[in-house]
Short mmCIF file of C-alpha atoms in Angstrom, two decimals:
data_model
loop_
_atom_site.label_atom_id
_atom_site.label_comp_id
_atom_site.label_asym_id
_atom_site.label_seq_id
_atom_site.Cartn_x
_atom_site.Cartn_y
_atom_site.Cartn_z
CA UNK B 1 96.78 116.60 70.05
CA UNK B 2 95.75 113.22 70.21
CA UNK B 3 95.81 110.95 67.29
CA UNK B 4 92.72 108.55 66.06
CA UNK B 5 94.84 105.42 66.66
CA UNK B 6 95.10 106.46 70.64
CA UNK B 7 91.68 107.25 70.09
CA UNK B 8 90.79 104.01 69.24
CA UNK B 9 93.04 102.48 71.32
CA UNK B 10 91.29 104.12 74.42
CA UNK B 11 87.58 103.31 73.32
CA UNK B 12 88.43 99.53 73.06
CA UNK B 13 90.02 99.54 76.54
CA UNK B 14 86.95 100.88 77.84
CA UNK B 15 84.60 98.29 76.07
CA UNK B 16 86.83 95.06 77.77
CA UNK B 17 86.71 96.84 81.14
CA UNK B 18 83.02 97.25 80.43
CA UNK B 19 82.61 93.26 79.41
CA UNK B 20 85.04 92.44 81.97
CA UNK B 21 82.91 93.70 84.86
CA UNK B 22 79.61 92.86 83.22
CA UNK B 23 80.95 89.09 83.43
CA UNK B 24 82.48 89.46 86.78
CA UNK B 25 78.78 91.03 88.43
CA UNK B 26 76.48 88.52 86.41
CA UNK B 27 77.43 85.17 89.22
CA UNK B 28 77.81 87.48 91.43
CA UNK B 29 74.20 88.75 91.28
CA UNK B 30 72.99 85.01 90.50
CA UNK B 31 74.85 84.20 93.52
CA UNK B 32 73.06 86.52 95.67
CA UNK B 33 69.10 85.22 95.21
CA UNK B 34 66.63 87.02 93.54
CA UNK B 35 65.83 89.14 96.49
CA UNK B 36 62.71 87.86 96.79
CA UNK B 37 61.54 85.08 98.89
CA UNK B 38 60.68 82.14 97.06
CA UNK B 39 57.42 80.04 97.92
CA UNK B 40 58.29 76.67 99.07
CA UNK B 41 54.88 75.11 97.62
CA UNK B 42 55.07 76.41 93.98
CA UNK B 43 58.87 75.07 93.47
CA UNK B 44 57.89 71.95 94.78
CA UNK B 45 54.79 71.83 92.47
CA UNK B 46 57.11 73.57 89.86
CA UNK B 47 59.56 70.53 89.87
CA UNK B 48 62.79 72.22 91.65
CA UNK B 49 63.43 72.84 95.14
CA UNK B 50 66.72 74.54 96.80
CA UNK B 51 66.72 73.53 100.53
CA UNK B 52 69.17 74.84 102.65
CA UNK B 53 71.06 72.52 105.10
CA UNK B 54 74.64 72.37 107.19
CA UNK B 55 77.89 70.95 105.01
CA UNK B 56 79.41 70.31 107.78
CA UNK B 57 77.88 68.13 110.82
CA UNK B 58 78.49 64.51 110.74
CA UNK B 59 74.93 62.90 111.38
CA UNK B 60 73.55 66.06 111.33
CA UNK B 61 73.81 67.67 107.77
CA UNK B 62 77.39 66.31 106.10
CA UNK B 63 78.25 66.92 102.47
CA UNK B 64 80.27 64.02 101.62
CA UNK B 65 83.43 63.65 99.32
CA UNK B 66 80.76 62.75 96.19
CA UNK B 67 79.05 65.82 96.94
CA UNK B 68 76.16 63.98 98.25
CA UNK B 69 74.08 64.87 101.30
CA UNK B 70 73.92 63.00 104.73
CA UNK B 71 72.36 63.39 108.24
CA UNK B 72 69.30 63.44 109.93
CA UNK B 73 68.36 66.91 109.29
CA UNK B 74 68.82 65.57 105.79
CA UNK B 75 66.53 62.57 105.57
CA UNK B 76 63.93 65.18 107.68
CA UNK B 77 64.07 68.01 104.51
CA UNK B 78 63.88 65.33 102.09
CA UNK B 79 60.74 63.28 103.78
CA UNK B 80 58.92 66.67 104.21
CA UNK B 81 59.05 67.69 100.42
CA UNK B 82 58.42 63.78 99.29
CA UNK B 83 55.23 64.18 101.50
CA UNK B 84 54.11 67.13 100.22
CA UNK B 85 54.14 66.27 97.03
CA UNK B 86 51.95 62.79 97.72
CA UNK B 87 49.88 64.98 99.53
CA UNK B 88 48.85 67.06 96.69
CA UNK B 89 49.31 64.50 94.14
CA UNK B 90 52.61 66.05 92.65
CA UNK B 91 55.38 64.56 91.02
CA UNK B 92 58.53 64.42 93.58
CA UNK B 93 60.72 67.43 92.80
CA UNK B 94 64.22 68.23 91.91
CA UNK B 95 66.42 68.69 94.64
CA UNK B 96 69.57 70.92 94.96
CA UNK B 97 71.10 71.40 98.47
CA UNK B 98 72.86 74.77 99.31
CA UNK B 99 74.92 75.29 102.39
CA UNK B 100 73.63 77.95 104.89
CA UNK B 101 76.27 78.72 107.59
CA UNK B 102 73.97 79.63 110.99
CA UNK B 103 74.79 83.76 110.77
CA UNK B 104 73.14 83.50 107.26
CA UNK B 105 70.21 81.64 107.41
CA UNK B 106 67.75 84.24 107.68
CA UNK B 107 69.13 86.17 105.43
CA UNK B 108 69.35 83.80 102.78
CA UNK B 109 65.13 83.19 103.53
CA UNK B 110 64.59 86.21 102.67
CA UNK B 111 66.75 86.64 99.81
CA UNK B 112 65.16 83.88 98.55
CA UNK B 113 68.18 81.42 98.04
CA UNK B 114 66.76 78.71 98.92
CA UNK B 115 63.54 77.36 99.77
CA UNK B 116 63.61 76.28 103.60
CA UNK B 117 65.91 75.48 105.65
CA UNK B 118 66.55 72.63 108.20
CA UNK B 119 69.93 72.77 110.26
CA UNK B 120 69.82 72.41 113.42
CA UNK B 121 68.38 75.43 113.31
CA UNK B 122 66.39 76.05 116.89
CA UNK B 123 63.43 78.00 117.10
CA UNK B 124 63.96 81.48 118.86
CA UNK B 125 61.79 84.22 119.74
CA UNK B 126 64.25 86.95 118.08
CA UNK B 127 64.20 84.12 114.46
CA UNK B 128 60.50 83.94 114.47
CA UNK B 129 60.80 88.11 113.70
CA UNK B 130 62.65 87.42 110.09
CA UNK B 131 61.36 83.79 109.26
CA UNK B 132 58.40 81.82 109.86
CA UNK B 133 59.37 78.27 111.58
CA UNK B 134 57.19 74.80 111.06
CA UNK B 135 57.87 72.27 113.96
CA UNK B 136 59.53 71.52 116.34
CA UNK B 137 60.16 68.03 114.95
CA UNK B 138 63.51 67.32 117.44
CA UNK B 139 63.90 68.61 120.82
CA UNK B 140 67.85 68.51 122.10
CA UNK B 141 69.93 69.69 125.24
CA UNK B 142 73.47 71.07 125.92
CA UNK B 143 75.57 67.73 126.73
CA UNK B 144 79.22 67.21 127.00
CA UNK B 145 81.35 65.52 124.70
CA UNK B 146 84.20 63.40 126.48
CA UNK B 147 87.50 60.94 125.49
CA UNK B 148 86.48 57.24 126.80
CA UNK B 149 90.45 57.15 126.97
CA UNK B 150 91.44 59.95 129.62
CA UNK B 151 93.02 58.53 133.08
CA UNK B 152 90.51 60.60 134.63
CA UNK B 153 87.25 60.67 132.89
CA UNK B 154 84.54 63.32 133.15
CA UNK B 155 81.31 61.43 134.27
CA UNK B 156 79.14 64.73 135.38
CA UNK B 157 79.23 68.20 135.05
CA UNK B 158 81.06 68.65 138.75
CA UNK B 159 84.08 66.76 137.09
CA UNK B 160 84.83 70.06 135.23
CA UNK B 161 85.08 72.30 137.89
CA UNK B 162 88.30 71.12 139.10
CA UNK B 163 90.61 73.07 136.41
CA UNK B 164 89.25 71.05 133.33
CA UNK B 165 89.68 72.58 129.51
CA UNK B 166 86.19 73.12 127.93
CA UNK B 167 85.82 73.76 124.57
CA UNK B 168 83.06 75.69 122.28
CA UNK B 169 82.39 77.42 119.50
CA UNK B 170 83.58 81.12 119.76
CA UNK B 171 80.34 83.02 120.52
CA UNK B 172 77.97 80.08 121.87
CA UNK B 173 76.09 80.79 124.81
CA UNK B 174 76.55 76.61 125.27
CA UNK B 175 79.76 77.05 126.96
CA UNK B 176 79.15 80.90 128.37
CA UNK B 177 76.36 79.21 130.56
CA UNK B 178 78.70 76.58 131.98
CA UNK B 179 81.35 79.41 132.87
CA UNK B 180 78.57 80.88 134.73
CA UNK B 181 77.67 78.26 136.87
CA UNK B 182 81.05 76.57 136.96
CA UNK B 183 84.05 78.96 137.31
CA UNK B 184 86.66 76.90 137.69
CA UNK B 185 86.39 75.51 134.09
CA UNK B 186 89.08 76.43 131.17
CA UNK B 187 87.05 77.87 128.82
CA UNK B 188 88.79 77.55 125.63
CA UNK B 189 86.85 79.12 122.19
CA UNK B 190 87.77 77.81 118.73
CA UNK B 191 86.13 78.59 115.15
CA UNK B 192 84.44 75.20 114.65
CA UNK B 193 83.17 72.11 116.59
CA UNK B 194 85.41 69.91 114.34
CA UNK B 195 89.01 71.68 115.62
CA UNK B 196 87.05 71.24 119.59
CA UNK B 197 86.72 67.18 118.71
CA UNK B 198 90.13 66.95 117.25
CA UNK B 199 91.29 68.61 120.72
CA UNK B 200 89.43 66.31 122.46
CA UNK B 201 90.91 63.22 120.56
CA UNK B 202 94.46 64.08 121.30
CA UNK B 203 93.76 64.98 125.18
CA UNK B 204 94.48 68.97 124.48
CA UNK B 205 91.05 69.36 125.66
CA UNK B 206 88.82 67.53 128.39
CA UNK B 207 85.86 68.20 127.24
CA UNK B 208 83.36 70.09 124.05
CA UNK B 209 79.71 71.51 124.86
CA UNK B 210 76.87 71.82 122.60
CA UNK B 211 73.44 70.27 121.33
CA UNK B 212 73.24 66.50 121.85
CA UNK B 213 72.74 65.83 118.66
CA UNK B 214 75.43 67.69 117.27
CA UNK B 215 77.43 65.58 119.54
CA UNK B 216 76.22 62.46 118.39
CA UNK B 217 77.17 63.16 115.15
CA UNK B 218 80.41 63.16 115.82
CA UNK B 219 80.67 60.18 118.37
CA UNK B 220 79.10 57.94 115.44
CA UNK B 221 81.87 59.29 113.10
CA UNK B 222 84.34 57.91 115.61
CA UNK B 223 82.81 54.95 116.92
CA UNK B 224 84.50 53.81 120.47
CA UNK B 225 86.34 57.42 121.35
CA UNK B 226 83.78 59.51 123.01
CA UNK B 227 80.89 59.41 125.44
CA UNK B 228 78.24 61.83 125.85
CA UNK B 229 77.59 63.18 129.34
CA UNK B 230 74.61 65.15 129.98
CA UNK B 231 74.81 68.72 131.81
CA UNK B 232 71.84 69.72 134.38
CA UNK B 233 72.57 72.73 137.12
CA UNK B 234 74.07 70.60 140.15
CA UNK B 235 73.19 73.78 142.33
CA UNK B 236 70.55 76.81 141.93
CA UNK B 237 71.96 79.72 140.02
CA UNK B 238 71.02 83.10 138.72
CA UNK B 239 72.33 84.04 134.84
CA UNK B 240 72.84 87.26 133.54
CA UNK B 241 72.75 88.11 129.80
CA UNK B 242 74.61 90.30 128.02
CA UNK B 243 71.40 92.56 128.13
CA UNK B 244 71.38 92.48 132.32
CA UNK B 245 68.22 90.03 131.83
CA UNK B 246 68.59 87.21 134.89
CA UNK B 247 67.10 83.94 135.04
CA UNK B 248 66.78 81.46 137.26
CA UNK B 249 67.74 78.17 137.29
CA UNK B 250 67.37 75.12 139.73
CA UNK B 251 69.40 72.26 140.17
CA UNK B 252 68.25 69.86 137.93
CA UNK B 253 67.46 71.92 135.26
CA UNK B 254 68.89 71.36 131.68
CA UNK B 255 71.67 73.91 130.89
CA UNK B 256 69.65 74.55 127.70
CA UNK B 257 66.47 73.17 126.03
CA UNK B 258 66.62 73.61 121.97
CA UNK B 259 63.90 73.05 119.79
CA UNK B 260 64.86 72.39 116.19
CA UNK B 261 62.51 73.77 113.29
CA UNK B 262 62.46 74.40 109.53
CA UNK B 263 62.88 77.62 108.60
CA UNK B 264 60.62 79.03 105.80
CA UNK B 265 59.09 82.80 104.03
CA UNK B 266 58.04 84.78 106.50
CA UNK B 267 54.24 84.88 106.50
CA UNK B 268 53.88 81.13 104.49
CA UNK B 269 50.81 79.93 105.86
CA UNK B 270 50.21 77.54 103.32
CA UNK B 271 53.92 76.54 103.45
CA UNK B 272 53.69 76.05 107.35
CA UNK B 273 50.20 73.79 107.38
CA UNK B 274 51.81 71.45 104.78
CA UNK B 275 55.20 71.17 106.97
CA UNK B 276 53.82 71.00 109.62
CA UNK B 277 51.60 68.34 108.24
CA UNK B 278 54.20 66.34 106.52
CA UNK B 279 56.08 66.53 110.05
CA UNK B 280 53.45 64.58 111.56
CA UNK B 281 53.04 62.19 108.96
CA UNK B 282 56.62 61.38 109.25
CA UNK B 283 56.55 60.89 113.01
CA UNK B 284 52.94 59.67 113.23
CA UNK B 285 52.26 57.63 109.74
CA UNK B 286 49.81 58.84 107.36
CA UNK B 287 46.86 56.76 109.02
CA UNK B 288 48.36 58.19 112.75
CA UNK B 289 48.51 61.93 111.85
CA UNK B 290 45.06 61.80 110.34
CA UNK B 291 43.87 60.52 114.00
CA UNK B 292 45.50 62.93 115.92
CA UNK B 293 44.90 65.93 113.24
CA UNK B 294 41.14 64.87 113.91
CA UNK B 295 41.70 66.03 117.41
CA UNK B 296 43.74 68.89 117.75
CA UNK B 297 46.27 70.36 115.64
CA UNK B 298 48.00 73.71 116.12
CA UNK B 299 47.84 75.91 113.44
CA UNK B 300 50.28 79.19 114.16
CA UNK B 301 51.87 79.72 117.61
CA UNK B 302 49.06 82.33 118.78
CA UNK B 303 47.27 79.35 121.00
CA UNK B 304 48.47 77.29 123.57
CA UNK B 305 48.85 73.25 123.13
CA UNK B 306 46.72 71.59 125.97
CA UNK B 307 49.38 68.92 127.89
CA UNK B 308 46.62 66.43 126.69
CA UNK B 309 46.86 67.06 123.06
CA UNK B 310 50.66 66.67 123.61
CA UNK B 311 50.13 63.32 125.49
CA UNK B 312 48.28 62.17 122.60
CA UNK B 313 50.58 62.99 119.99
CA UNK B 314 53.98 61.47 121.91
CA UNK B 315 51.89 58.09 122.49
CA UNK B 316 50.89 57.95 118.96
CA UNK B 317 54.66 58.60 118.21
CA UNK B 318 55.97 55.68 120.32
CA UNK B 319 53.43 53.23 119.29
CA UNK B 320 55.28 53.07 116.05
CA UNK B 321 59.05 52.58 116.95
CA UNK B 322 60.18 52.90 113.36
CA UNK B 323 58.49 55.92 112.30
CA UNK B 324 60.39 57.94 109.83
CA UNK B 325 61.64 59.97 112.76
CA UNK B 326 63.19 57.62 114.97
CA UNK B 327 65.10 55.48 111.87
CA UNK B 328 66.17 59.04 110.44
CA UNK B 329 68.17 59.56 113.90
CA UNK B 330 69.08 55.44 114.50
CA UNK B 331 70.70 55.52 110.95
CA UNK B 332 73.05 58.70 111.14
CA UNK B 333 73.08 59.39 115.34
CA UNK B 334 74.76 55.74 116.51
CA UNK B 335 74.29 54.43 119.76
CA UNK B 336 73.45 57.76 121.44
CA UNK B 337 69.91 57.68 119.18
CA UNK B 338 68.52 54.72 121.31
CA UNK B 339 69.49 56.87 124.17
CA UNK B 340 67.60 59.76 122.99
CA UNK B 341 64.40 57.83 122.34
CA UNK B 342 64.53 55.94 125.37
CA UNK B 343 64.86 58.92 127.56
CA UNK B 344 61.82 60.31 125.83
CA UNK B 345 59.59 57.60 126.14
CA UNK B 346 56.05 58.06 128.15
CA UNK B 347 56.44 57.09 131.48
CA UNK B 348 52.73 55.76 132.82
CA UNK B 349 51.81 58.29 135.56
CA UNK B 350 55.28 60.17 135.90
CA UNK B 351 57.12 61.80 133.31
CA UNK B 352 60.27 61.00 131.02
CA UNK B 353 63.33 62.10 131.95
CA UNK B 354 63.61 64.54 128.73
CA UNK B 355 61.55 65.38 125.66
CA UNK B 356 62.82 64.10 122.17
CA UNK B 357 59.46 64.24 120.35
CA UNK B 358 57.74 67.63 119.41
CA UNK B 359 54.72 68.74 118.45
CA UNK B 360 55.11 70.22 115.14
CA UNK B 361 53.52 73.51 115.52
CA UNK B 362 53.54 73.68 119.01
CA UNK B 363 55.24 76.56 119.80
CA UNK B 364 53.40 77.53 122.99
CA UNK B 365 57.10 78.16 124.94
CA UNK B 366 56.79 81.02 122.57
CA UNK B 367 53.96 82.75 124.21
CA UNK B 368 53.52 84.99 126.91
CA UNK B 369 52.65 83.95 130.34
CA UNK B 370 49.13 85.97 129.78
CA UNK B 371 47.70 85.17 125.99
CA UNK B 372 46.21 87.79 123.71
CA UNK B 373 42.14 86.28 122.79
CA UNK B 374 40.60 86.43 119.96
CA UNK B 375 36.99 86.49 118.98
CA UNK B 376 34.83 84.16 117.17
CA UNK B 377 35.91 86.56 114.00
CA UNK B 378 39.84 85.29 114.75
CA UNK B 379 40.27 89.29 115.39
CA UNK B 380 41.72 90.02 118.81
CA UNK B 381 39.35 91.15 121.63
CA UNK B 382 39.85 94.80 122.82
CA UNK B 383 38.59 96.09 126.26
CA UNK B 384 39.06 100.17 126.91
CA UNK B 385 41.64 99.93 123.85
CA UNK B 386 43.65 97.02 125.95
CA UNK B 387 44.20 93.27 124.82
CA UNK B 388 41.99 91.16 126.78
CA UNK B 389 44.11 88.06 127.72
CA UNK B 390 43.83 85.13 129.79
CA UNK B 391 46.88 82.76 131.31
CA UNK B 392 48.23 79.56 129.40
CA UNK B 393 45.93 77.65 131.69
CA UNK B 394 42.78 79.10 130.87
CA UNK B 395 41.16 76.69 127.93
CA UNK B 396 40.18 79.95 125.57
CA UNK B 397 43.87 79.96 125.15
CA UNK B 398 43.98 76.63 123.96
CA UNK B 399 44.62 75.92 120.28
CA UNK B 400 41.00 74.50 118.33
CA UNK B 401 40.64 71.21 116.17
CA UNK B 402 42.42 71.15 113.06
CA UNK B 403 40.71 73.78 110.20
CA UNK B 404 39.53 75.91 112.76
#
């Protein structure tokens, strides 16, 4: 028989496990989002924004020992909510930053942890499918990172294929495509870029591959030690993906083109015209985007971005050499910025030898070769129940002045 003290005993057990786990699953649950995506247009107007970044990329996205926030991608987020909020005659918001690690990121979109997101966070067919993307503002290549102190320094992408130690991130398709076209390289995988520059530093490893800019970062945070050396094919080769899907690539060609963009709800249209908009202002000047967004503007990658309206924009961009942009990357990316804007600068009847500025919103590299039309109702044309579609080249693909 049991007794009324054991009883007792038993039933207030049961009420501290119960208060126990109740305190234990409230963070948790807070920690976790509210499961549904937040708009990016009503926290700003509401006075508190969460925007998602990188903790740990030195010029990039860096969360420094006082727990403030550093980097290009950094000075990018917080111009673009600033604008906004001019533009629609709001006061400038609370910010709180909240780290997104890249295998998140969507996830935390849609979860609706934060806001938006900007980290280098490139712009991918299989990412438009959970998240809706505003920009490009940045484009970037694969690049080598190198020690200016080596006996035998790496000065092209030939210098590797003798038996040389590359590094990259476990997973990254940065250092699977060099393997590919290079087999004699040591490909050695670690769990972060910062363990790849240490082994770089102390000559364990000849060399680390990944975006430019990422490797910027890191040769501003340790001025003198490193150079950057780009990476194009030296010969023609044919890739296969894990999927059996080849490509071809010509010597010459970049090893990788990224694009970087700012992630946001999936579906945001509102969100992605005022990006998108700030974007411009920010490369362009308020007085500069309102010329060119007189001309052409895209709206959502469904149209192609005539190589005129592109033109246009990069001139506009250059004419200004400190626009918001380019003293975003001169303050955090060191020497290598000058590079990158250099390289990118209109060349009178030729063509630069990379791109560095984007059109935000074009997204045309998105698109297939043969582009669904629409009708003067925005609905798609049908033909015999098939698409009707025209090529890239054909101007009813093109994208239509701004509002339209």
């Amino acid at each position: 028989m049991t007794s009324p003290q054991s009883t007792r005993t038993r039933r207030w057990r049961g009420a501290f496990a119960a208060l126990a786990a109740t305190l234990v699953t409230v963070p948790l649950l807070s920690a976790c989002g509210t499961d549904t995506p937040r708009s990016l247009l009503a926290s700003i107007k509401n006075g508190d924004v969460v925007l998602g970044t990188k903790y740990d990329q030195p010029g990039l996205a860096n969360r420094n020992p006082d727990k403030s926030h550093s980097g290009s991608d950094v000075d990018v987020s917080e111009f673009v909510i600033k604008q906004i909020a001019k533009n629609n005659g709001w006061s400038e918001p609370k910010i709180t930053w909240k780290e997104t690690p890249s295998p998140l990121r969507e996830r935390m979109i849609e979860n609706g942890e934060v806001d938006m997101i900007a980290a280098t966070y490139s712009i991918s067919a299989a990412r438009t499918k959970k998240v809706t993307f505003a920009g490009p503002y940045l484009t970037t290549y694969q690049a080598l990172l190198v020690s200016k102190k080596t006996a035998n320094p790496i000065k092209s992408l030939e210098d590797l294929n003798s038996g040389r130690k590359l590094c990259s991130v476990s997973g990254s398709t940065s250092a699977i495509n060099v393997k590919a076209a290079l087999p004699n390289v040591q490909l050695q995988q670690y769990d972060g870029y910062a363990s790849c520059v240490e082994g770089v530093r102390r000559g364990v490893l000849d060399a680390l591959t990944t975006d430019a800019t990422i490797l910027a970062g890191f040769q501003a945070k340790y001025p003198g030690e490193f150079d950057i050396v780009p990476m194009t094919y030296p010969k023609d080769v044919t890739l296969t993906s894990s999927t059996g899907t080849k490509t071809e690539k010509k010597k010459g060609d970049q090893f990788s083109t990224e694009r970087y963009g700012i992630g946001l709800r999936k579906g945001d249209a509102e969100a992605l015209s005022a990006v998108n908009r700030a974007l411009r202002q920010m490369m362009l000047g308020e007085q500069g985007a309102a010329t060119y967004d007189a001309e052409a503007v895209p709206s959502v990658p469904t149209c192609v971005v005539p190589a005129s309206a592109v033109a246009t924009f990069t001139g506009l961009a250059y004419a200004n050499p400190d626009n918001e942009l380019f003293k975003a990357l001169r303050a955090n990316l060191g020497e290598y910025a000058n590079t990158m804007i250099d390289q990118g600068r209109p060349v009178e009847g030729g063509k630069p030898k990379s791109v560095l500025v984007a059109v935000p919103g074009d997204q045309t590299w998105l698109l297939p070769k043969e582009v669904p039309l629409n009708g003067p109702d925005g609905k798609p044309l049908v033909t015999d129940g098939k698409p009707v579609t025209a090529p890239q080249a054909d101007q009813r693909t093109w994208c239509a002045k701004a509002g339209a």
